[in-house]
Short mmCIF file of N, CA and C in Angstrom, two decimals:
data_model
loop_
_atom_site.label_atom_id
_atom_site.label_comp_id
_atom_site.label_asym_id
_atom_site.label_seq_id
_atom_site.Cartn_x
_atom_site.Cartn_y
_atom_site.Cartn_z
N GLN A 1 -8.19 -135.81 110.46
CA GLN A 1 -8.35 -136.47 109.16
C GLN A 1 -7.02 -137.12 108.78
N VAL A 2 -7.11 -138.36 108.33
CA VAL A 2 -5.91 -139.10 107.96
C VAL A 2 -5.55 -138.82 106.51
N GLN A 3 -4.29 -138.54 106.29
CA GLN A 3 -3.78 -138.38 104.93
C GLN A 3 -2.46 -139.11 104.81
N LEU A 4 -2.32 -139.84 103.71
CA LEU A 4 -1.04 -140.45 103.37
C LEU A 4 -0.49 -139.69 102.17
N VAL A 5 0.72 -139.20 102.31
CA VAL A 5 1.31 -138.40 101.25
C VAL A 5 2.53 -139.12 100.69
N GLU A 6 2.44 -139.50 99.41
CA GLU A 6 3.57 -140.13 98.74
C GLU A 6 4.44 -139.07 98.08
N SER A 7 5.71 -139.36 97.98
CA SER A 7 6.63 -138.49 97.26
C SER A 7 7.76 -139.34 96.71
N GLY A 8 8.52 -138.74 95.80
CA GLY A 8 9.69 -139.43 95.26
C GLY A 8 9.52 -139.98 93.87
N GLY A 9 8.33 -139.88 93.32
CA GLY A 9 8.14 -140.36 91.96
C GLY A 9 8.82 -139.46 90.96
N GLY A 10 8.83 -139.89 89.72
CA GLY A 10 9.44 -139.09 88.67
C GLY A 10 9.73 -139.89 87.44
N LEU A 11 10.55 -139.31 86.58
CA LEU A 11 10.94 -139.94 85.32
C LEU A 11 12.36 -140.46 85.46
N VAL A 12 12.57 -141.70 85.09
CA VAL A 12 13.89 -142.31 85.19
C VAL A 12 14.10 -143.24 84.00
N GLN A 13 15.34 -143.41 83.61
CA GLN A 13 15.64 -144.33 82.52
C GLN A 13 15.64 -145.77 83.02
N ALA A 14 15.39 -146.68 82.12
CA ALA A 14 15.43 -148.09 82.47
C ALA A 14 16.78 -148.42 83.11
N GLY A 15 16.72 -149.21 84.17
CA GLY A 15 17.92 -149.54 84.91
C GLY A 15 18.21 -148.61 86.07
N GLY A 16 17.49 -147.51 86.13
CA GLY A 16 17.70 -146.53 87.18
C GLY A 16 16.96 -146.88 88.46
N SER A 17 17.04 -145.96 89.41
CA SER A 17 16.44 -146.18 90.73
C SER A 17 15.64 -144.97 91.17
N LEU A 18 14.67 -145.25 92.00
CA LEU A 18 13.89 -144.22 92.67
C LEU A 18 13.56 -144.71 94.08
N ARG A 19 13.38 -143.76 94.99
CA ARG A 19 12.91 -144.12 96.32
C ARG A 19 11.65 -143.33 96.61
N LEU A 20 10.59 -144.06 96.86
CA LEU A 20 9.33 -143.44 97.22
C LEU A 20 9.21 -143.37 98.74
N SER A 21 8.55 -142.33 99.20
CA SER A 21 8.28 -142.17 100.63
C SER A 21 6.78 -142.04 100.83
N CYS A 22 6.34 -142.46 101.99
CA CYS A 22 4.93 -142.35 102.37
C CYS A 22 4.89 -141.80 103.78
N ALA A 23 4.40 -140.57 103.91
CA ALA A 23 4.40 -139.90 105.20
C ALA A 23 2.96 -139.60 105.60
N PRO A 24 2.40 -140.39 106.50
CA PRO A 24 1.03 -140.14 106.93
C PRO A 24 0.93 -138.95 107.87
N SER A 25 -0.22 -138.31 107.85
CA SER A 25 -0.57 -137.32 108.86
C SER A 25 -1.90 -137.74 109.47
N GLY A 26 -2.02 -137.49 110.77
CA GLY A 26 -3.25 -137.90 111.44
C GLY A 26 -3.29 -139.39 111.72
N LEU A 27 -2.16 -140.05 111.60
CA LEU A 27 -2.10 -141.50 111.80
C LEU A 27 -0.68 -141.86 112.23
N THR A 28 -0.58 -142.70 113.23
CA THR A 28 0.71 -143.22 113.66
C THR A 28 0.85 -144.63 113.11
N ILE A 29 1.87 -144.86 112.34
CA ILE A 29 1.96 -146.10 111.58
C ILE A 29 2.36 -147.31 112.42
N THR A 30 2.65 -147.08 113.67
CA THR A 30 3.23 -148.14 114.50
C THR A 30 2.46 -149.46 114.43
N ARG A 31 1.14 -149.39 114.44
CA ARG A 31 0.35 -150.62 114.45
C ARG A 31 -0.31 -150.89 113.11
N TYR A 32 0.22 -150.29 112.06
CA TYR A 32 -0.36 -150.46 110.74
C TYR A 32 0.57 -151.26 109.84
N THR A 33 0.00 -152.20 109.12
CA THR A 33 0.69 -152.81 108.00
C THR A 33 0.73 -151.77 106.89
N MET A 34 1.89 -151.63 106.27
CA MET A 34 2.01 -150.66 105.19
C MET A 34 2.30 -151.40 103.89
N GLY A 35 1.71 -150.89 102.83
CA GLY A 35 1.91 -151.54 101.54
C GLY A 35 1.98 -150.54 100.42
N TRP A 36 2.44 -151.02 99.29
CA TRP A 36 2.48 -150.23 98.06
C TRP A 36 1.74 -151.00 96.98
N PHE A 37 0.96 -150.26 96.24
CA PHE A 37 0.23 -150.79 95.10
C PHE A 37 0.54 -149.89 93.91
N ARG A 38 0.24 -150.36 92.72
CA ARG A 38 0.46 -149.52 91.55
C ARG A 38 -0.63 -149.75 90.52
N GLN A 39 -0.83 -148.75 89.70
CA GLN A 39 -1.83 -148.85 88.65
C GLN A 39 -1.27 -148.23 87.38
N ALA A 40 -1.12 -149.08 86.38
CA ALA A 40 -0.65 -148.63 85.08
C ALA A 40 -1.84 -148.21 84.23
N PRO A 41 -1.62 -147.39 83.23
CA PRO A 41 -2.72 -146.93 82.37
C PRO A 41 -3.49 -148.10 81.77
N GLY A 42 -4.80 -148.07 81.90
CA GLY A 42 -5.64 -149.11 81.32
C GLY A 42 -5.66 -150.42 82.08
N LYS A 43 -4.99 -150.45 83.24
CA LYS A 43 -4.94 -151.68 84.03
C LYS A 43 -5.51 -151.45 85.42
N GLU A 44 -5.82 -152.56 86.08
CA GLU A 44 -6.31 -152.46 87.45
C GLU A 44 -5.16 -152.23 88.42
N ARG A 45 -5.51 -151.69 89.58
CA ARG A 45 -4.50 -151.50 90.61
C ARG A 45 -4.01 -152.87 91.07
N GLU A 46 -2.70 -153.00 91.23
CA GLU A 46 -2.13 -154.29 91.62
C GLU A 46 -1.22 -154.14 92.83
N PHE A 47 -1.14 -155.23 93.57
CA PHE A 47 -0.29 -155.29 94.75
C PHE A 47 1.18 -155.30 94.34
N VAL A 48 1.99 -154.57 95.10
CA VAL A 48 3.44 -154.57 94.86
C VAL A 48 4.17 -155.21 96.04
N VAL A 49 3.90 -154.71 97.25
CA VAL A 49 4.62 -155.20 98.41
C VAL A 49 3.92 -154.73 99.68
N PHE A 50 4.10 -155.49 100.78
CA PHE A 50 3.66 -155.00 102.07
C PHE A 50 4.71 -155.33 103.12
N ILE A 51 4.62 -154.60 104.23
CA ILE A 51 5.50 -154.84 105.37
C ILE A 51 4.65 -154.80 106.63
N SER A 52 4.90 -155.73 107.52
CA SER A 52 4.13 -155.79 108.77
C SER A 52 4.45 -154.61 109.66
N TRP A 53 3.64 -154.42 110.69
CA TRP A 53 3.81 -153.25 111.54
C TRP A 53 5.17 -153.24 112.23
N SER A 54 5.69 -154.43 112.52
CA SER A 54 7.00 -154.50 113.18
C SER A 54 8.16 -154.46 112.20
N GLY A 55 7.85 -154.64 110.94
CA GLY A 55 8.91 -154.72 109.94
C GLY A 55 9.49 -156.11 109.81
N GLY A 56 8.97 -157.05 110.58
CA GLY A 56 9.54 -158.38 110.57
C GLY A 56 9.05 -159.27 109.45
N SER A 57 8.04 -158.84 108.75
CA SER A 57 7.48 -159.67 107.68
C SER A 57 7.21 -158.81 106.46
N THR A 58 7.62 -159.32 105.31
CA THR A 58 7.37 -158.62 104.06
C THR A 58 6.88 -159.62 103.01
N SER A 59 6.20 -159.11 102.01
CA SER A 59 5.77 -159.94 100.89
C SER A 59 5.82 -159.10 99.63
N TYR A 60 6.41 -159.67 98.59
CA TYR A 60 6.60 -158.95 97.34
C TYR A 60 5.87 -159.64 96.19
N ALA A 61 5.38 -158.85 95.27
CA ALA A 61 4.89 -159.42 94.02
C ALA A 61 6.07 -160.00 93.27
N ASP A 62 5.83 -161.08 92.55
CA ASP A 62 6.92 -161.73 91.83
C ASP A 62 7.61 -160.77 90.86
N SER A 63 6.86 -159.85 90.30
CA SER A 63 7.40 -158.95 89.28
C SER A 63 8.45 -157.98 89.82
N VAL A 64 8.49 -157.81 91.14
CA VAL A 64 9.43 -156.82 91.71
C VAL A 64 10.45 -157.46 92.66
N LYS A 65 10.31 -158.74 92.91
CA LYS A 65 11.25 -159.42 93.81
C LYS A 65 12.68 -159.25 93.35
N GLY A 66 13.54 -158.92 94.29
CA GLY A 66 14.95 -158.74 93.98
C GLY A 66 15.30 -157.36 93.45
N ARG A 67 14.30 -156.57 93.15
CA ARG A 67 14.55 -155.21 92.63
C ARG A 67 14.02 -154.12 93.57
N PHE A 68 12.90 -154.39 94.22
CA PHE A 68 12.29 -153.41 95.12
C PHE A 68 12.50 -153.84 96.56
N THR A 69 12.62 -152.85 97.43
CA THR A 69 12.75 -153.13 98.86
C THR A 69 11.86 -152.18 99.64
N ILE A 70 11.03 -152.74 100.48
CA ILE A 70 10.16 -151.92 101.32
C ILE A 70 10.82 -151.76 102.68
N ALA A 71 10.61 -150.61 103.28
CA ALA A 71 11.16 -150.36 104.61
C ALA A 71 10.22 -149.41 105.34
N ARG A 72 10.39 -149.35 106.63
CA ARG A 72 9.61 -148.41 107.43
C ARG A 72 10.45 -147.91 108.58
N ASP A 73 10.21 -146.68 108.96
CA ASP A 73 10.87 -146.09 110.12
C ASP A 73 9.75 -145.59 111.02
N ASN A 74 9.39 -146.39 111.98
CA ASN A 74 8.27 -146.03 112.85
C ASN A 74 8.58 -144.77 113.66
N ALA A 75 9.84 -144.57 113.97
CA ALA A 75 10.20 -143.36 114.73
C ALA A 75 9.94 -142.10 113.91
N LEU A 76 10.15 -142.19 112.61
CA LEU A 76 9.91 -141.05 111.72
C LEU A 76 8.50 -141.09 111.13
N ASN A 77 7.75 -142.16 111.47
CA ASN A 77 6.39 -142.29 110.97
C ASN A 77 6.34 -142.24 109.44
N THR A 78 7.26 -142.96 108.82
CA THR A 78 7.39 -142.90 107.36
C THR A 78 7.67 -144.29 106.80
N GLY A 79 7.10 -144.57 105.65
CA GLY A 79 7.39 -145.79 104.93
C GLY A 79 8.14 -145.46 103.64
N TYR A 80 8.88 -146.46 103.14
CA TYR A 80 9.71 -146.23 101.97
C TYR A 80 9.59 -147.40 100.99
N LEU A 81 9.81 -147.10 99.74
CA LEU A 81 9.92 -148.14 98.73
C LEU A 81 11.13 -147.80 97.86
N GLN A 82 12.17 -148.59 98.00
CA GLN A 82 13.36 -148.43 97.17
C GLN A 82 13.19 -149.27 95.93
N MET A 83 13.28 -148.64 94.78
CA MET A 83 13.06 -149.33 93.51
C MET A 83 14.34 -149.25 92.69
N ASN A 84 14.94 -150.39 92.44
CA ASN A 84 16.16 -150.47 91.65
C ASN A 84 15.91 -151.24 90.36
N SER A 85 16.82 -151.12 89.43
CA SER A 85 16.73 -151.84 88.16
C SER A 85 15.35 -151.67 87.54
N LEU A 86 14.91 -150.44 87.48
CA LEU A 86 13.56 -150.17 87.00
C LEU A 86 13.42 -150.51 85.52
N LYS A 87 12.22 -150.97 85.19
CA LYS A 87 11.90 -151.37 83.82
C LYS A 87 10.73 -150.52 83.32
N PRO A 88 10.59 -150.41 82.01
CA PRO A 88 9.42 -149.66 81.50
C PRO A 88 8.10 -150.21 82.02
N ASP A 89 8.03 -151.52 82.26
CA ASP A 89 6.80 -152.12 82.78
C ASP A 89 6.47 -151.67 84.20
N ASP A 90 7.42 -151.03 84.86
CA ASP A 90 7.16 -150.51 86.21
C ASP A 90 6.45 -149.16 86.17
N THR A 91 6.29 -148.61 84.98
CA THR A 91 5.60 -147.32 84.85
C THR A 91 4.17 -147.43 85.35
N ALA A 92 3.83 -146.58 86.30
CA ALA A 92 2.51 -146.63 86.93
C ALA A 92 2.40 -145.51 87.95
N VAL A 93 1.19 -145.32 88.44
CA VAL A 93 0.99 -144.49 89.62
C VAL A 93 1.11 -145.41 90.82
N TYR A 94 1.96 -145.04 91.75
CA TYR A 94 2.22 -145.85 92.94
C TYR A 94 1.46 -145.27 94.13
N TYR A 95 0.76 -146.15 94.82
CA TYR A 95 -0.07 -145.75 95.95
C TYR A 95 0.41 -146.39 97.23
N CYS A 96 0.46 -145.62 98.27
CA CYS A 96 0.79 -146.11 99.60
C CYS A 96 -0.51 -146.49 100.32
N ASN A 97 -0.46 -147.55 101.10
CA ASN A 97 -1.62 -148.00 101.87
C ASN A 97 -1.19 -148.32 103.30
N ALA A 98 -2.01 -147.92 104.24
CA ALA A 98 -1.81 -148.28 105.64
C ALA A 98 -3.07 -148.97 106.12
N GLN A 99 -2.91 -150.14 106.72
CA GLN A 99 -4.07 -150.93 107.12
C GLN A 99 -3.87 -151.53 108.49
N SER A 100 -4.94 -151.49 109.26
CA SER A 100 -4.92 -152.06 110.60
C SER A 100 -6.23 -152.79 110.86
N SER A 101 -6.14 -153.91 111.54
CA SER A 101 -7.34 -154.67 111.90
C SER A 101 -7.44 -154.79 113.40
N SER A 102 -8.64 -154.60 113.92
CA SER A 102 -8.85 -154.78 115.35
C SER A 102 -10.28 -155.28 115.55
N TRP A 103 -10.66 -155.44 116.81
CA TRP A 103 -12.01 -155.92 117.10
C TRP A 103 -13.07 -154.96 116.57
N SER A 104 -12.70 -153.70 116.39
CA SER A 104 -13.67 -152.70 115.96
C SER A 104 -13.79 -152.61 114.44
N GLY A 105 -12.91 -153.31 113.74
CA GLY A 105 -13.02 -153.26 112.29
C GLY A 105 -11.68 -153.16 111.59
N VAL A 106 -11.74 -153.02 110.29
CA VAL A 106 -10.55 -152.87 109.46
C VAL A 106 -10.45 -151.41 109.05
N TYR A 107 -9.28 -150.85 109.25
CA TYR A 107 -9.04 -149.46 108.88
C TYR A 107 -8.00 -149.44 107.77
N SER A 108 -8.35 -148.85 106.64
CA SER A 108 -7.47 -148.83 105.48
C SER A 108 -7.45 -147.44 104.89
N TYR A 109 -6.25 -146.93 104.70
CA TYR A 109 -6.08 -145.57 104.19
C TYR A 109 -5.15 -145.60 102.98
N TRP A 110 -5.45 -144.72 102.03
CA TRP A 110 -4.68 -144.64 100.78
C TRP A 110 -4.13 -143.24 100.57
N GLY A 111 -2.99 -143.18 99.93
CA GLY A 111 -2.46 -141.91 99.49
C GLY A 111 -3.04 -141.53 98.13
N GLN A 112 -2.62 -140.37 97.66
CA GLN A 112 -3.16 -139.87 96.39
C GLN A 112 -2.39 -140.41 95.19
N GLY A 113 -1.25 -141.02 95.46
CA GLY A 113 -0.46 -141.62 94.38
C GLY A 113 0.65 -140.72 93.89
N THR A 114 1.71 -141.34 93.42
CA THR A 114 2.82 -140.62 92.82
C THR A 114 3.21 -141.32 91.53
N GLN A 115 3.43 -140.56 90.49
CA GLN A 115 3.70 -141.12 89.17
C GLN A 115 5.15 -141.55 89.05
N VAL A 116 5.33 -142.76 88.57
CA VAL A 116 6.66 -143.27 88.23
C VAL A 116 6.65 -143.61 86.75
N THR A 117 7.56 -143.02 86.02
CA THR A 117 7.66 -143.27 84.58
C THR A 117 9.07 -143.74 84.27
N VAL A 118 9.17 -144.89 83.65
CA VAL A 118 10.46 -145.47 83.30
C VAL A 118 10.56 -145.50 81.78
N SER A 119 11.55 -144.79 81.27
CA SER A 119 11.74 -144.72 79.82
C SER A 119 12.72 -145.80 79.36
N SER A 120 12.50 -146.28 78.15
CA SER A 120 13.38 -147.34 77.63
C SER A 120 14.59 -146.77 76.91
#
């Protein structure tokens, strides 16, 4: 059974930093695109960033460009999201996603989420 486990969330003051980790079990991330999404109270889940399986390609939501950095360590089978210059608007539950496409279909897995709260 595949599980993605996020960690690193918490409470931080505006301007502070947090680093989220995503450690899958039952899945080797080598051939998976990894991404982070977030959902604030009363809002829909939104895209934050993704990184290709090789790490050679990334895409960021405009709201986090220049402040967040996605990374992956395939040897450690772990993905990361470094969040700097945090703002109260970044408060949300952050979800890790791993996705792979092949001739047999699309495989997409989600973590349970980790809460990030930014105080003003």
